[in-house]
Short mmCIF file of C-alpha atoms and ligand atoms in Angstrom, two decimals:
data_model
loop_
_atom_site.label_atom_id
_atom_site.label_comp_id
_atom_site.label_asym_id
_atom_site.label_seq_id
_atom_site.Cartn_x
_atom_site.Cartn_y
_atom_site.Cartn_z
CA MET A 1 126.47 95.58 130.01
CA GLU A 2 123.96 93.60 127.53
CA THR A 3 123.88 95.10 123.64
CA ARG A 4 121.33 96.19 121.89
CA ARG A 5 120.89 94.68 119.24
CA VAL A 6 120.92 96.27 115.83
CA CYS A 7 117.34 96.96 113.34
CA LEU A 8 118.35 98.20 109.46
CA ILE A 9 114.33 99.26 108.68
CA THR A 10 114.04 99.75 104.68
CA GLY A 11 110.99 102.61 104.10
CA ALA A 12 112.42 104.59 107.45
CA SER A 13 111.02 107.69 106.73
CA ARG A 14 106.81 107.59 106.87
CA GLY A 15 104.24 104.86 106.61
CA ILE A 16 104.45 101.03 108.40
CA GLY A 17 108.26 101.48 108.57
CA LEU A 18 109.00 105.14 110.17
CA ALA A 19 106.24 103.68 113.02
CA THR A 20 108.56 100.17 112.88
CA ALA A 21 111.91 102.00 113.89
CA GLN A 22 109.03 104.16 116.41
CA ALA A 23 108.58 101.03 117.94
CA LEU A 24 111.71 99.54 117.91
CA ALA A 25 114.05 102.63 119.16
CA ALA A 26 111.65 103.37 121.93
CA ALA A 27 112.19 98.82 122.46
CA GLY A 28 115.75 99.88 123.48
CA TRP A 29 117.68 99.02 119.50
CA GLU A 30 119.54 100.33 117.90
CA LEU A 31 118.69 101.66 114.18
CA SER A 32 119.48 102.08 110.79
CA LEU A 33 117.27 103.71 108.73
CA ALA A 34 116.88 103.86 104.69
CA ALA A 35 114.76 105.42 102.18
CA ARG A 36 115.61 107.15 98.81
CA GLY A 37 114.19 111.25 100.27
CA HIS A 38 117.10 112.65 101.74
CA GLN A 39 115.88 114.90 104.21
CA PRO A 40 112.33 113.14 105.09
CA LEU A 41 115.20 110.22 106.38
CA VAL A 42 117.22 112.18 108.06
CA ASP A 43 114.39 113.44 110.19
CA ALA A 44 113.22 110.15 110.81
CA ALA A 45 116.59 109.41 112.37
CA THR A 46 116.63 112.28 113.88
CA GLU A 47 112.97 111.37 115.48
CA VAL A 48 113.83 108.37 116.73
CA GLY A 49 117.81 108.21 117.52
CA ALA A 50 119.50 106.03 114.18
CA LYS A 51 122.83 106.87 114.49
CA ILE A 52 122.57 105.46 110.50
CA ALA A 53 120.42 106.81 107.50
CA THR A 54 121.32 105.91 103.96
CA VAL A 55 120.04 107.09 100.72
CA CYS A 56 119.03 104.22 99.06
CA ASP A 57 116.72 102.57 96.46
CA VAL A 58 116.27 99.12 97.76
CA ALA A 59 115.83 97.59 93.64
CA ASP A 60 119.58 99.29 93.07
CA GLU A 61 122.01 96.43 94.09
CA GLU A 62 125.16 98.37 94.67
CA GLN A 63 122.63 100.84 96.68
CA VAL A 64 121.23 98.46 99.05
CA ALA A 65 125.00 96.87 100.05
CA ARG A 66 126.02 100.07 101.12
CA ALA A 67 123.25 100.12 103.27
CA VAL A 68 123.46 97.11 105.07
CA GLN A 69 127.34 97.69 105.39
CA ALA A 70 127.07 100.84 106.77
CA THR A 71 125.32 98.84 109.36
CA VAL A 72 127.29 96.86 110.42
CA LYS A 73 130.55 99.11 109.85
CA LYS A 74 128.93 101.09 112.40
CA PHE A 75 127.54 98.92 114.82
CA GLY A 76 130.09 95.68 114.55
CA ARG A 77 126.73 92.93 114.00
CA LEU A 78 123.43 92.84 111.82
CA ASP A 79 120.30 91.40 113.72
CA ALA A 80 117.21 92.11 111.93
CA VAL A 81 116.06 93.76 108.02
CA VAL A 82 113.22 95.28 108.13
CA CYS A 83 111.58 95.69 104.31
CA ALA A 84 109.09 97.73 105.00
CA ALA A 85 109.95 100.25 101.64
CA GLY A 86 107.40 99.16 98.91
CA THR A 87 104.83 100.72 96.30
CA GLY A 88 102.07 100.70 94.87
CA SER A 89 99.75 102.07 91.75
CA PHE A 90 95.73 100.43 90.66
CA ARG A 91 94.14 100.01 87.55
CA PRO A 92 93.51 98.24 85.17
CA THR A 93 95.52 96.71 83.42
CA VAL A 94 95.18 97.22 79.40
CA GLU A 95 96.01 101.04 80.86
CA GLN A 96 99.07 99.84 83.01
CA SER A 97 102.45 101.14 81.56
CA LEU A 98 105.57 98.77 81.61
CA ASP A 99 107.48 101.39 83.55
CA ASP A 100 104.99 101.51 86.26
CA TRP A 101 104.82 97.51 86.29
CA ASN A 102 109.08 98.12 86.15
CA ALA A 103 109.05 99.88 88.85
CA GLN A 104 106.42 97.96 91.59
CA ILE A 105 108.05 94.97 90.59
CA SER A 106 111.38 96.86 91.47
CA ALA A 107 110.66 98.06 94.66
CA ASN A 108 108.38 95.73 96.39
CA LEU A 109 109.38 91.90 94.66
CA THR A 110 113.47 92.89 93.95
CA GLY A 111 113.70 95.46 96.24
CA THR A 112 113.53 92.25 99.18
CA PHE A 113 115.22 90.03 98.10
CA LEU A 114 118.29 92.70 97.90
CA CYS A 115 117.62 93.32 100.57
CA CYS A 116 117.43 89.76 102.21
CA ARG A 117 120.38 88.51 100.01
CA GLU A 118 123.04 90.80 100.93
CA ALA A 119 121.71 90.77 105.08
CA LEU A 120 121.78 87.11 104.57
CA LYS A 121 126.26 87.69 104.01
CA VAL A 122 126.60 88.55 107.17
CA MET A 123 123.29 86.79 108.80
CA VAL A 124 124.31 83.75 108.30
CA PRO A 125 128.53 83.14 109.08
CA GLN A 126 127.20 85.44 112.58
CA GLY A 127 124.33 82.55 112.64
CA SER A 128 121.70 84.90 113.80
CA GLY A 129 119.44 86.77 112.31
CA HIS A 130 115.53 87.88 112.25
CA LEU A 131 114.61 89.08 107.85
CA VAL A 132 110.98 90.39 107.91
CA THR A 133 109.18 91.43 104.74
CA ILE A 134 106.02 94.24 105.29
CA LEU A 135 104.25 91.98 102.37
CA SER A 136 100.61 92.19 101.94
CA VAL A 137 96.67 91.19 101.75
CA ALA A 138 97.24 91.23 98.09
CA SER A 139 100.59 88.25 99.50
CA LYS A 140 97.54 85.88 98.97
CA HIS A 141 94.12 87.79 97.54
CA PRO A 142 93.43 88.96 94.90
CA PHE A 143 92.64 92.49 93.96
CA ALA A 144 91.29 93.45 90.15
CA ASN A 145 92.77 96.75 88.81
CA ALA A 146 95.97 95.61 90.75
CA ALA A 147 98.06 93.31 88.80
CA ALA A 148 100.82 94.68 89.13
CA TYR A 149 101.08 95.57 93.44
CA VAL A 150 99.72 91.53 93.41
CA ALA A 151 101.93 89.72 91.01
CA SER A 152 104.75 91.70 93.41
CA LYS A 153 103.24 91.08 96.48
CA TRP A 154 102.99 87.09 95.87
CA GLY A 155 105.85 87.22 94.76
CA ALA A 156 107.81 88.77 97.73
CA TYR A 157 105.45 85.52 99.50
CA GLY A 158 107.13 82.92 97.66
CA LEU A 159 110.40 84.42 97.89
CA THR A 160 109.87 85.51 101.87
CA LYS A 161 109.00 81.34 102.42
CA SER A 162 111.64 79.77 100.24
CA LEU A 163 113.99 81.84 102.29
CA ALA A 164 112.79 81.09 105.50
CA GLU A 165 113.10 77.27 104.60
CA GLU A 166 116.29 78.19 103.37
CA VAL A 167 117.94 79.35 106.49
CA ARG A 168 116.45 78.28 109.25
CA ARG A 169 118.35 75.68 110.38
CA GLN A 170 121.75 78.31 109.96
CA GLY A 171 119.57 80.71 112.30
CA VAL A 172 117.91 82.93 110.72
CA ARG A 173 114.40 83.89 111.14
CA VAL A 174 112.03 84.35 108.62
CA THR A 175 109.22 86.17 109.33
CA ALA A 176 106.11 86.91 106.46
CA VAL A 177 103.47 89.99 107.68
CA LEU A 178 101.24 91.09 105.82
CA PRO A 179 98.60 93.26 106.63
CA GLY A 180 95.23 94.30 105.23
CA SER A 181 95.17 98.48 104.45
CA VAL A 182 96.98 100.18 107.29
CA ASP A 183 97.00 104.75 107.01
CA THR A 184 99.92 105.72 105.52
CA PRO A 185 100.82 107.84 102.74
CA PHE A 186 100.78 104.80 100.45
CA TRP A 187 97.15 105.93 100.15
CA ASP A 188 98.04 110.09 99.84
CA ALA A 189 99.22 109.35 96.01
CA LEU A 190 96.14 107.17 94.91
CA GLY A 191 93.58 109.55 95.53
CA GLY A 192 90.90 107.25 97.21
CA GLY A 193 90.95 103.75 98.93
CA PRO A 194 88.91 102.20 100.92
CA PRO A 195 88.26 104.71 104.39
CA ARG A 196 90.95 105.56 106.19
CA GLU A 197 89.44 105.65 109.72
CA GLU A 198 88.86 102.18 108.90
CA MET A 199 92.38 100.84 107.66
CA LEU A 200 94.63 99.43 110.71
CA ARG A 201 97.08 102.13 112.40
CA PRO A 202 100.77 101.76 111.10
CA GLU A 203 101.51 101.54 114.83
CA GLN A 204 99.65 98.31 115.11
CA VAL A 205 102.11 97.22 112.27
CA ALA A 206 105.20 98.37 114.34
CA GLU A 207 103.61 96.53 116.97
CA ALA A 208 103.53 93.13 115.64
CA VAL A 209 106.79 93.35 113.95
CA ARG A 210 108.35 94.21 117.30
CA TYR A 211 106.74 90.75 118.02
CA ALA A 212 107.61 88.80 116.29
CA LEU A 213 111.81 90.27 116.43
CA GLU A 214 111.41 89.41 120.65
CA ALA A 215 109.85 86.92 120.32
CA PRO A 216 112.50 83.88 122.48
CA THR A 217 114.54 82.28 120.25
CA GLY A 218 112.60 78.82 120.28
CA ALA A 219 110.08 79.96 118.35
CA SER A 220 109.99 81.15 115.37
CA VAL A 221 106.87 83.69 113.78
CA ASP A 222 106.52 82.51 110.86
CA GLU A 223 103.45 84.27 109.36
CA VAL A 224 101.53 87.87 110.67
CA HIS A 225 98.46 88.20 109.22
CA LEU A 226 96.66 90.82 110.69
CA MET A 227 94.04 92.55 109.38
CA PRO A 228 91.07 95.32 109.76
CA PRO A 229 88.43 94.17 111.94
CA LYS A 230 85.98 94.82 108.94
CA GLY A 231 88.59 92.43 107.11
CA ILE A 232 88.87 93.50 102.93
CA LEU A 233 87.89 97.16 102.74
N1 NAP B 301 99.06 100.84 103.74
C1 NAP B 301 98.63 100.28 103.35
O1 NAP B 301 97.61 100.10 103.46
C2 NAP B 301 99.81 99.12 102.67
C3 NAP B 301 98.94 97.44 103.35
C4 NAP B 301 99.56 96.13 102.97
C5 NAP B 301 100.90 96.23 102.98
N2 NAP B 301 102.16 97.31 103.00
C6 NAP B 301 103.53 97.10 102.33
O2 NAP B 301 103.69 97.70 103.19
C7 NAP B 301 105.01 98.75 103.06
C8 NAP B 301 104.96 100.12 103.32
O3 NAP B 301 103.99 100.51 103.18
P1 NAP B 301 103.19 102.10 103.59
O4 NAP B 301 101.57 102.05 103.78
O5 NAP B 301 104.17 102.52 105.06
O6 NAP B 301 104.10 103.27 102.49
P2 NAP B 301 104.56 104.73 101.92
O7 NAP B 301 104.11 105.65 103.52
O8 NAP B 301 104.50 105.44 101.34
O9 NAP B 301 106.04 103.89 103.03
C9 NAP B 301 106.68 103.59 102.11
C10 NAP B 301 108.11 104.43 102.02
O10 NAP B 301 108.91 102.93 101.14
C11 NAP B 301 109.93 103.90 100.67
N3 NAP B 301 109.84 104.05 99.21
C12 NAP B 301 109.64 103.89 98.18
N4 NAP B 301 110.21 103.18 97.49
C13 NAP B 301 111.01 102.98 97.78
C14 NAP B 301 112.08 102.04 97.21
N5 NAP B 301 112.05 101.68 95.00
N6 NAP B 301 113.35 102.20 97.93
C15 NAP B 301 114.16 102.50 99.16
N7 NAP B 301 112.99 103.03 99.47
C16 NAP B 301 111.64 102.94 99.03
C17 NAP B 301 109.16 105.45 101.05
O11 NAP B 301 110.41 106.12 100.75
P3 NAP B 301 111.08 106.79 99.28
O12 NAP B 301 109.38 107.48 99.02
O13 NAP B 301 111.37 108.05 99.81
O14 NAP B 301 111.84 106.36 99.62
C18 NAP B 301 109.10 105.36 102.75
O15 NAP B 301 109.53 105.81 103.36
C19 NAP B 301 105.39 99.00 101.29
O16 NAP B 301 105.37 97.25 100.47
C20 NAP B 301 103.61 98.92 101.08
O17 NAP B 301 103.33 97.08 99.88
C21 NAP B 301 100.74 98.76 102.47
#
């Protein structure tokens, strides 16, 4: 019997993370889900049949370590981590509070670092694994009134590409996924934004993630740019 591959997904309670969980569940993966809010996480885990759901702030070193350890304890291995936890808020820099700056850097950059580091503690000795970071078009393209978000995403892009070089000879593949606008609850709290009907669907990002994860072992999908047909909205 073929062993089912195991993936930990952060930010799995809604949006891109949840869509990725749905896509991987349909493709036969064993799933471990993480997010901060308990009930939406439990609901997501029930929906996709995930055997592990860990309440976890990706900016918290101990909580991230617990999420990875719980996954390995349950399944005995960790084949992939999809870092989909993230947050954003947009305003002129002169109105940017330090607290909000720190929240975005913590979730989007430090959180990605912590999840990748803890996963690599398992994957490098295992000699195999796959890290997928959900970045953004804002990892390469500057946007006015979004300096904190853009800084966090450029940082996470540098982190991802450096990790890829660091571990590619150790059997670990690293994929950077850079979507344009995606129609998720991310935009609900922002009050406005581009027309939702012109955005990508989270299922389309999830399909790109699944494609990268299921690429033949002789190929590495290093980077995926996925844009709405109209480009930057
Ligand atoms: N939507 C877009 O247009 C778009 C475009 C490009 C890139 N992205 C990126 O894609 C990622 C996912 O975005 P989304 O659109 O799916 O957002 P979303 O619908 O708001 O979902 C965000 C998910 O991340 C979790 N989360 C947020 N902060 C967290 C933290 N500190 N620790 C753990 N979990 C956390 C949320 O659950 P809890 O709040 O319960 O923790 C939720 O499950 C983000 O990195 C975002 O920057 C989004």
